[in-house]
Short mmCIF file of C-alpha atoms and ligand atoms in Angstrom, two decimals:
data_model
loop_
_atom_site.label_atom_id
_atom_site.label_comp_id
_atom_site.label_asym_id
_atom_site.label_seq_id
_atom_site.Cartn_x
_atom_site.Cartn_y
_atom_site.Cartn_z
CA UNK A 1 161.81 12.65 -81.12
CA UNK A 2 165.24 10.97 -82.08
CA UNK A 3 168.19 12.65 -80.54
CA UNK A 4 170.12 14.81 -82.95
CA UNK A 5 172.36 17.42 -82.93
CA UNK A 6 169.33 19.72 -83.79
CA UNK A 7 167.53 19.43 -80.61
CA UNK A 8 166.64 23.18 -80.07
CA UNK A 9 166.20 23.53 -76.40
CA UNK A 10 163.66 26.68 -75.62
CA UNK A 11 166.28 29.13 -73.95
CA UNK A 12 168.81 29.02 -76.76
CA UNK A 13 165.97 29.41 -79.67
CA UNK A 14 164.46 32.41 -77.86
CA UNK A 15 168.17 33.31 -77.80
CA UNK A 16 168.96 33.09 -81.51
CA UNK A 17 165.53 34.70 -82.40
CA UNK A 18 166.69 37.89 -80.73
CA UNK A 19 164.01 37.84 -77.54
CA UNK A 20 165.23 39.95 -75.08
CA UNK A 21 166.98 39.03 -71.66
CA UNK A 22 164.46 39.74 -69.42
CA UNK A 23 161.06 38.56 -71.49
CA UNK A 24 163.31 35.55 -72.55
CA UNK A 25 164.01 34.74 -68.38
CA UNK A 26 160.18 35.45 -68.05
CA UNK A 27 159.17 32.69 -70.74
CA UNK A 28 161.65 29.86 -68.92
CA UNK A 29 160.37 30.57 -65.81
CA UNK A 30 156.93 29.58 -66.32
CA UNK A 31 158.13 26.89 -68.41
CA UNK A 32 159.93 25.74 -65.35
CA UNK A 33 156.68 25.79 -62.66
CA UNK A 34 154.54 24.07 -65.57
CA UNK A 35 156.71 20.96 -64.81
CA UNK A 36 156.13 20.98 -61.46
CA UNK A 37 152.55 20.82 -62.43
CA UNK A 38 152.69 18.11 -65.25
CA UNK A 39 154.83 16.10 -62.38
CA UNK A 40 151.66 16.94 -59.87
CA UNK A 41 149.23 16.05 -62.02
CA UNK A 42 150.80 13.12 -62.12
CA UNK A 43 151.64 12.13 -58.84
CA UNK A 44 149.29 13.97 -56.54
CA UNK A 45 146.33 12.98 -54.53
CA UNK A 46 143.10 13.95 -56.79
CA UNK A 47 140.38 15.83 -54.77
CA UNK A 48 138.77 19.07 -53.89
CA UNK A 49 141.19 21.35 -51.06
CA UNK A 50 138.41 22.22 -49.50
CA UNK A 51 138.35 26.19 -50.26
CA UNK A 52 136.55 27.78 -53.35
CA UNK A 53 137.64 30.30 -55.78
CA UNK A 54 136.56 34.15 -56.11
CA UNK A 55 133.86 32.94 -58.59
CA UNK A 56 132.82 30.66 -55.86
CA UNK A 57 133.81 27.51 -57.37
CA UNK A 58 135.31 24.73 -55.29
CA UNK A 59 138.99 24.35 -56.12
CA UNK A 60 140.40 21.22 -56.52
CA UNK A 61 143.91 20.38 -54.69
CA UNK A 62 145.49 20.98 -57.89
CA UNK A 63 143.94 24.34 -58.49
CA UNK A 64 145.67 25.60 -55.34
CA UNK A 65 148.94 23.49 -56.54
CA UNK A 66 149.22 24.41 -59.36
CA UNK A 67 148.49 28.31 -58.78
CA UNK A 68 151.18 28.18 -55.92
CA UNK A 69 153.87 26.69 -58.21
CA UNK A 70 153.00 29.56 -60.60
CA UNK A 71 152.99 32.57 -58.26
CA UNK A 72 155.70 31.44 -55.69
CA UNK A 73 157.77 31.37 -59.20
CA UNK A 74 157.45 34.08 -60.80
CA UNK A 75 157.16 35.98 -57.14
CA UNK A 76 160.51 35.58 -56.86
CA UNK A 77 162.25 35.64 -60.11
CA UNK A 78 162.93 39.45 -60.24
CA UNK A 79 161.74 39.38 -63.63
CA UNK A 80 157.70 40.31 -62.54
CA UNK A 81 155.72 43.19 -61.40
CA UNK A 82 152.36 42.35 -61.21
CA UNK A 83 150.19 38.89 -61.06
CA UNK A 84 146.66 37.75 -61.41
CA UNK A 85 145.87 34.24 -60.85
CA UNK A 86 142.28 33.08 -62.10
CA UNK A 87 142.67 30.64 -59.03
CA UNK A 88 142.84 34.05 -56.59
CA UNK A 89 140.92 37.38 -56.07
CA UNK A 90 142.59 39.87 -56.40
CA UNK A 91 145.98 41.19 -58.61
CA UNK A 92 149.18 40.84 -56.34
CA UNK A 93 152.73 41.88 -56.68
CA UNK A 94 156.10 40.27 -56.55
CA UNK A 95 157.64 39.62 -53.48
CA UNK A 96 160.74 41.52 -54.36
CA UNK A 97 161.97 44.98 -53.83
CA UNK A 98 163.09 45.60 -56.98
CA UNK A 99 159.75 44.49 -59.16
CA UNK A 100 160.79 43.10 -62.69
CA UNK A 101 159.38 44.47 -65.86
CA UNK A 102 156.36 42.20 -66.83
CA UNK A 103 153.33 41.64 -65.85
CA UNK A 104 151.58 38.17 -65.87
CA UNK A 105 147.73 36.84 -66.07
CA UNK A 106 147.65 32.93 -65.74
CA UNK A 107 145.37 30.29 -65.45
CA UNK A 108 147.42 27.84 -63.41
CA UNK A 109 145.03 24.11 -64.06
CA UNK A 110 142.63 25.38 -66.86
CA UNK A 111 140.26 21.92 -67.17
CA UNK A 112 140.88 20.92 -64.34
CA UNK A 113 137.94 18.80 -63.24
CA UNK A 114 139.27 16.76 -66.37
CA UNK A 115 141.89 15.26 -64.18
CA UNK A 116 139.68 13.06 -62.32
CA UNK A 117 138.77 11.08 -65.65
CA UNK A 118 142.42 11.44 -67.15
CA UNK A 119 141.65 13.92 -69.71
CA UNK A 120 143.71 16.78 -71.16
CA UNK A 121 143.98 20.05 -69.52
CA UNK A 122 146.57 22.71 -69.74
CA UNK A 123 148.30 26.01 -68.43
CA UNK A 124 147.64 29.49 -69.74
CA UNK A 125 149.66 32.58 -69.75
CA UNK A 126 149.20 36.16 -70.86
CA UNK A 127 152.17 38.44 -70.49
CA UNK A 128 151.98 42.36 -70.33
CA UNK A 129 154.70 44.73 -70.26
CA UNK A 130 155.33 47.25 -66.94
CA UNK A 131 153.10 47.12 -63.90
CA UNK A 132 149.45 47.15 -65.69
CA UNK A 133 147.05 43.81 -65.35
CA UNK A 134 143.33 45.60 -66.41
CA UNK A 135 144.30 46.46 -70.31
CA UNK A 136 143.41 45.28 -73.58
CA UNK A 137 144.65 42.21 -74.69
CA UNK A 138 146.57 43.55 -77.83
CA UNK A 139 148.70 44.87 -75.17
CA UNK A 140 150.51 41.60 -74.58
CA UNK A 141 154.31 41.38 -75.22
CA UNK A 142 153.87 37.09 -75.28
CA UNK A 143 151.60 34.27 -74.40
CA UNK A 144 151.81 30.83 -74.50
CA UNK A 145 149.61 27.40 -73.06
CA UNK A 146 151.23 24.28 -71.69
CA UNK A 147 149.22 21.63 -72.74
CA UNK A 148 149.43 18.67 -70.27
CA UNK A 149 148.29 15.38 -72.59
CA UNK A 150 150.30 12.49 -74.21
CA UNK A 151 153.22 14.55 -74.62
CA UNK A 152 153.10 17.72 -72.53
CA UNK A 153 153.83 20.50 -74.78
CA UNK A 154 154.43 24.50 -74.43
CA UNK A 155 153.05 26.73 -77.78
CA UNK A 156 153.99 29.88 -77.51
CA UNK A 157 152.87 33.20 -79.60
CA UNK A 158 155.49 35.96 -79.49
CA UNK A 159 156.47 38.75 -82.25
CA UNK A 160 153.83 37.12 -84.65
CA UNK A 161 154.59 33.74 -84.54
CA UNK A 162 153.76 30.81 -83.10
CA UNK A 163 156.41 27.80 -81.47
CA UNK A 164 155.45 24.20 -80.04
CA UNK A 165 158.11 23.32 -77.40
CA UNK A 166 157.98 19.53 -76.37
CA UNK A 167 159.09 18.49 -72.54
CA UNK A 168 161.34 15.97 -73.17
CA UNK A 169 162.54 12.79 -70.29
CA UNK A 170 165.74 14.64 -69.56
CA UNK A 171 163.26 18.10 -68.36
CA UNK A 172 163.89 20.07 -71.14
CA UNK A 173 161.85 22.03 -73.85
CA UNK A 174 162.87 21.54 -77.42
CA UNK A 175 161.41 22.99 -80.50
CA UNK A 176 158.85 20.74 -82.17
CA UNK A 177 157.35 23.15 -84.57
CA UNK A 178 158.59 26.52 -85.33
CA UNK A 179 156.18 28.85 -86.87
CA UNK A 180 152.78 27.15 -86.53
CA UNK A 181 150.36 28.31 -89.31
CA UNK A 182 146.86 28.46 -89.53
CA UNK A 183 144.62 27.65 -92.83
CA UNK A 184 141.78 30.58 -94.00
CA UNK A 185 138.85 27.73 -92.80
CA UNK A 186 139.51 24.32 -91.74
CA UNK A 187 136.92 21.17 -90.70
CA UNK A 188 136.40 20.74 -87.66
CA UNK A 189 134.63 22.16 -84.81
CA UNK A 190 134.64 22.58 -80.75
CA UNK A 191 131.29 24.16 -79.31
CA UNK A 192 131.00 24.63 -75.70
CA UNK A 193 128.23 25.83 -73.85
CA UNK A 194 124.66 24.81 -73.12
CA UNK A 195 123.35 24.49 -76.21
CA UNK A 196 119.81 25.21 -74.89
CA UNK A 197 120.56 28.64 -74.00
CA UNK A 198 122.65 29.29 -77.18
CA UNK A 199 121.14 32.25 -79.03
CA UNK A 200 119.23 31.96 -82.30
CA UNK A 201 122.19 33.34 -83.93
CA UNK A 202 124.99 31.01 -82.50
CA UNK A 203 121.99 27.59 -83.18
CA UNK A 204 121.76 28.64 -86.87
CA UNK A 205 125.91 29.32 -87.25
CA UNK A 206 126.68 25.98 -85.24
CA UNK A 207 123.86 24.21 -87.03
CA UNK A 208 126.04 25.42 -90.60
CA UNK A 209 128.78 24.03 -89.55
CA UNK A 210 127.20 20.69 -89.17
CA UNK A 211 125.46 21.03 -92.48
CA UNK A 212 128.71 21.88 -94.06
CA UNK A 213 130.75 18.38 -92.89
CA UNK A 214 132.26 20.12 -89.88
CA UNK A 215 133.90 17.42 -87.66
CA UNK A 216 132.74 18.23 -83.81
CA UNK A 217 135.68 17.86 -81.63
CA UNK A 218 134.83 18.59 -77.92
CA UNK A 219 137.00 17.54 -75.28
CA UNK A 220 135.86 20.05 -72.31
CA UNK A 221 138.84 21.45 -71.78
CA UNK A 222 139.90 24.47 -73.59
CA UNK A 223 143.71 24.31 -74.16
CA UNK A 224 143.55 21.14 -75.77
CA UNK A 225 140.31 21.87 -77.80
CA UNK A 226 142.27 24.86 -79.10
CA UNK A 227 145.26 23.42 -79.62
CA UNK A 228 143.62 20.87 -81.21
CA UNK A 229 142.11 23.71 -83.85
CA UNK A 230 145.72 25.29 -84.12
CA UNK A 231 147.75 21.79 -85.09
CA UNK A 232 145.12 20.67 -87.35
CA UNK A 233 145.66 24.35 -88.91
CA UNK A 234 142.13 25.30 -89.17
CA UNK A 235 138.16 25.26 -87.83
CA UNK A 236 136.65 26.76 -84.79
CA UNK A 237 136.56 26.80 -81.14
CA UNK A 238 133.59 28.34 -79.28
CA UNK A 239 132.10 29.42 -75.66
CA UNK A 240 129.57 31.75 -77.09
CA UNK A 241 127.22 34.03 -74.33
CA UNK A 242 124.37 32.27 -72.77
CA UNK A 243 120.83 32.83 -71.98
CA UNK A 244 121.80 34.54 -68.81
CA UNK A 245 125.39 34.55 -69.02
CA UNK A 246 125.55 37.78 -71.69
CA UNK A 247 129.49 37.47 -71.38
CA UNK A 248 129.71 33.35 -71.58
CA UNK A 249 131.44 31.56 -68.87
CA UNK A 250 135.25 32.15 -70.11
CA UNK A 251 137.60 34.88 -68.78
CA UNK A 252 138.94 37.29 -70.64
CA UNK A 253 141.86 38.39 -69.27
CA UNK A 254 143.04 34.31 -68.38
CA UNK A 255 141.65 32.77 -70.99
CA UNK A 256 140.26 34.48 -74.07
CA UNK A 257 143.34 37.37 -74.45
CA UNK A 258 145.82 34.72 -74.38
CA UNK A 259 144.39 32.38 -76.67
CA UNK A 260 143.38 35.40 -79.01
CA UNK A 261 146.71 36.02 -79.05
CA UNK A 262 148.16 32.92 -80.01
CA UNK A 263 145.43 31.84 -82.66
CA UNK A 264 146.11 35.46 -84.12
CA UNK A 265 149.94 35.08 -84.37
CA UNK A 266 149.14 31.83 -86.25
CA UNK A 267 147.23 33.32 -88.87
CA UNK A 268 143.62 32.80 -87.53
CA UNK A 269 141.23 34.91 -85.70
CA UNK A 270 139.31 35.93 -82.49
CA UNK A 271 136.40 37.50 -81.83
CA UNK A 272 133.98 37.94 -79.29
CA UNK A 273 130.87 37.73 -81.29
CA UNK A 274 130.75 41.33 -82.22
CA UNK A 275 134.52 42.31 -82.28
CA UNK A 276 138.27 41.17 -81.76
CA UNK A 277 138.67 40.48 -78.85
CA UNK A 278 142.02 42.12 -78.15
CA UNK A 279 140.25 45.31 -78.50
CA UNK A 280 137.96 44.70 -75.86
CA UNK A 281 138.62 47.34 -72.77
CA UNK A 282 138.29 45.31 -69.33
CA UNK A 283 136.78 46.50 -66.40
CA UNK A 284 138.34 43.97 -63.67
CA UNK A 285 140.45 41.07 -64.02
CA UNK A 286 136.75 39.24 -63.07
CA UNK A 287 135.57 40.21 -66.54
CA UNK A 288 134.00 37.18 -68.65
CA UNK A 289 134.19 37.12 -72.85
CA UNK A 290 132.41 35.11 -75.44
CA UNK A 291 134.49 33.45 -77.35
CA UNK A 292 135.09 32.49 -80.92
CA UNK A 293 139.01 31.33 -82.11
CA UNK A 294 140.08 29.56 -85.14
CA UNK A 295 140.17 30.40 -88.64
CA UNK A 296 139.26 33.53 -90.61
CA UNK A 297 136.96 32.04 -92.49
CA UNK A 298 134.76 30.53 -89.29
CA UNK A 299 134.92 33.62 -87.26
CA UNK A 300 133.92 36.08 -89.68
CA UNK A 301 130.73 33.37 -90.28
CA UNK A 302 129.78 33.80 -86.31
CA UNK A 303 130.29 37.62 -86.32
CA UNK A 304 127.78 37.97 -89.60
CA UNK A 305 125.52 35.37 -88.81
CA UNK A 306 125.52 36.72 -85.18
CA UNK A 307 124.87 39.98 -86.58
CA UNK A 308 122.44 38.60 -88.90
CA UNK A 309 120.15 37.42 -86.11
CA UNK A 310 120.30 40.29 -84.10
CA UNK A 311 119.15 42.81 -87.00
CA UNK A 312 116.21 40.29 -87.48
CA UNK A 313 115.60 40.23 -83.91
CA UNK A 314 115.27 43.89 -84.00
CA UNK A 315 113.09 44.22 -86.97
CA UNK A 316 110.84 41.61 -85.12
CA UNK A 317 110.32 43.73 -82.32
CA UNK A 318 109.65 47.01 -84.51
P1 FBP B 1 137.89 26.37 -65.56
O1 FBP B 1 138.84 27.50 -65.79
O2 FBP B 1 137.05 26.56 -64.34
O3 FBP B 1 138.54 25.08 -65.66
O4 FBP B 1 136.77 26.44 -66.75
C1 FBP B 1 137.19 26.55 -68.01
C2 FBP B 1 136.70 25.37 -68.85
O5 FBP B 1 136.89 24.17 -68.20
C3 FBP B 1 137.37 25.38 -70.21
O6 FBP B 1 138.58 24.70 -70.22
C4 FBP B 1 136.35 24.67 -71.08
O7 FBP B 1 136.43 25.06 -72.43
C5 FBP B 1 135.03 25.06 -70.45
O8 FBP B 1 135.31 25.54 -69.14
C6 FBP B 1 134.11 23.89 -70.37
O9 FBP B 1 132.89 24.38 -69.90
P2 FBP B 1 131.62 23.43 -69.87
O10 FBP B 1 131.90 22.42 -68.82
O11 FBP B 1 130.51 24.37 -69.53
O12 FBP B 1 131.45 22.86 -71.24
#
């Protein structure tokens, strides 16, 4: 990106597009630890750390990292209340007296077992106003993933829009594309999932897809799968539920709220099969989500075809 004298570092946009001081603060901050992680990513030593997460999954050195740049951060920032880190079990506060007045969710290394063969992953954040974690997503005041590829890049959905931040050599965020829009449909598609354990209804909507020309475009990793749905401005990223996993794999408050979020502010939509899924009430900060993000067009397929198959199945068993 040639240097000119429009080079709109990420402070002074958030500035001139009236964010206030504190939210504004938040935003930088995170932006801040995420290039400590796109330098460890980087530089560090690849490799498990020898612990495992609360969903019993063995963390990788740049899990831990990565959700230590994050919380140590924003711990002490003054601008932060409450945390939950999809890397640890439980939600925990700032260490400061006076708590700030956000609350964060974040996925510090979403992807990360893509490291090991050099693949995209990213950073996701979902930010809440006051002291409550365990709320609906439409709740959220801002969120934003740092995608850590070729370029590593911050989007960010606030107010109803959507902004793609680049990290530039000299460490700073500028503005790469204001107001990100997404298209009613679009062409391509990213399924995850076991596809034997997909339910009839998700086979016979992913099987449409393919019938109607849809590109597949699967990388493993969400962040870049979904940003690679929101720059190409339409089509459909999916985790649907699972013979045996009737909530999928992702989570909803690190994952699926934020995203939701972001693809919503852009235009698109997000739905859990059945409904959006910032309307869904969690239970714990534990609680999983089946997801489907992208266009209108796509998601309202899923939820009737979804539907579709499950009045079937019912008149089958009557
Ligand atoms: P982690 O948070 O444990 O990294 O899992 C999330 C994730 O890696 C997503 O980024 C991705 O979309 C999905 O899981 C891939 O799952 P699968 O390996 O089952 O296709």
């Amino acid at each position: 990106m040639p240097l000119t004298s429009k080079v709109e570092p990420l402070r002074s946009f958030l500035f001139e597009q009236g964010v206030e001081g504190t939210l504004r603060g938040l935003i930088c901050e995170v932006a801040d630890a995420c290039k400590y992680i796109d330098y460890a990513i980087k530089m560090t030593e690849l490799g498990f750390a020898g612990t495992s997460n609360v969903y019993g999954e063995e963390q990788l050195a740049l899990d831990v990292l990565s959700d230590e740049l994050i919380s140590s951060r924003l711990s002490k920032c003054g601008l932060v209340v409450n945390m939950a880190s999809e890397e640890q079990q439980n939600i925990f506060s700032a260490f400061l007296k006076e708590p700030g007045e956000y609350s964060v969710c974040f996925d510090p290394l979403d992807g990360s077992s893509l490291v090991d063969v050099n693949l995209a992953v990213g950073t996701i954040v979902s930010i809440f106003p006051g002291k409550e974690l365990v709320r609906p997503g439409r709740e959220q005041v801002a969120a934003l993933f740092v995608l850590y590829g070729p370029r590593t890049t911050m989007v960010l959905g606030l107010e109803g829009r959507v902004h793609e931040f680049t990290l530039n050599p000299l460490g700073s965020y500028t503005l790469s594309q204001e107001d990100v829009k997404m298209d009613e449909s679009g062409k391509i598609y990213s399924p995850g999932g076991d596809t034997r354990k997909y339910s009839p209804g998700h086979s016979a909507f992913i099987e449409a897809l393919k019938n109607d020309g849809y590109k597949l475009r699967y990388s493993g990793g969400m962040v870049p799968d979904v940003n690679h749905v929101l720059m190409k401005g339409g089509g459909l990223f999916t985790y649907p539920a699972l013979e045996g996993s009737p909530r999928g794999k992702l989570r909803l408050m690190f994952e699926a709220n934020p995203m939701a979020f972001i693809l919503e502010a852009a235009g698109g939509a997000a739905s859990d099969g059945t409904k959006r899924i910032l309307d869904v009430e969690p239970e714990s900060v534990q609680d999983r989500c089946p997801v489907y993000l992208g266009s209108k067009k796509e998601v309202a397929l899923a939820e009737n075809m979804l539907k579709e198959a499950g009045s079937e199945k019912g008149a089958e068993k009557t």
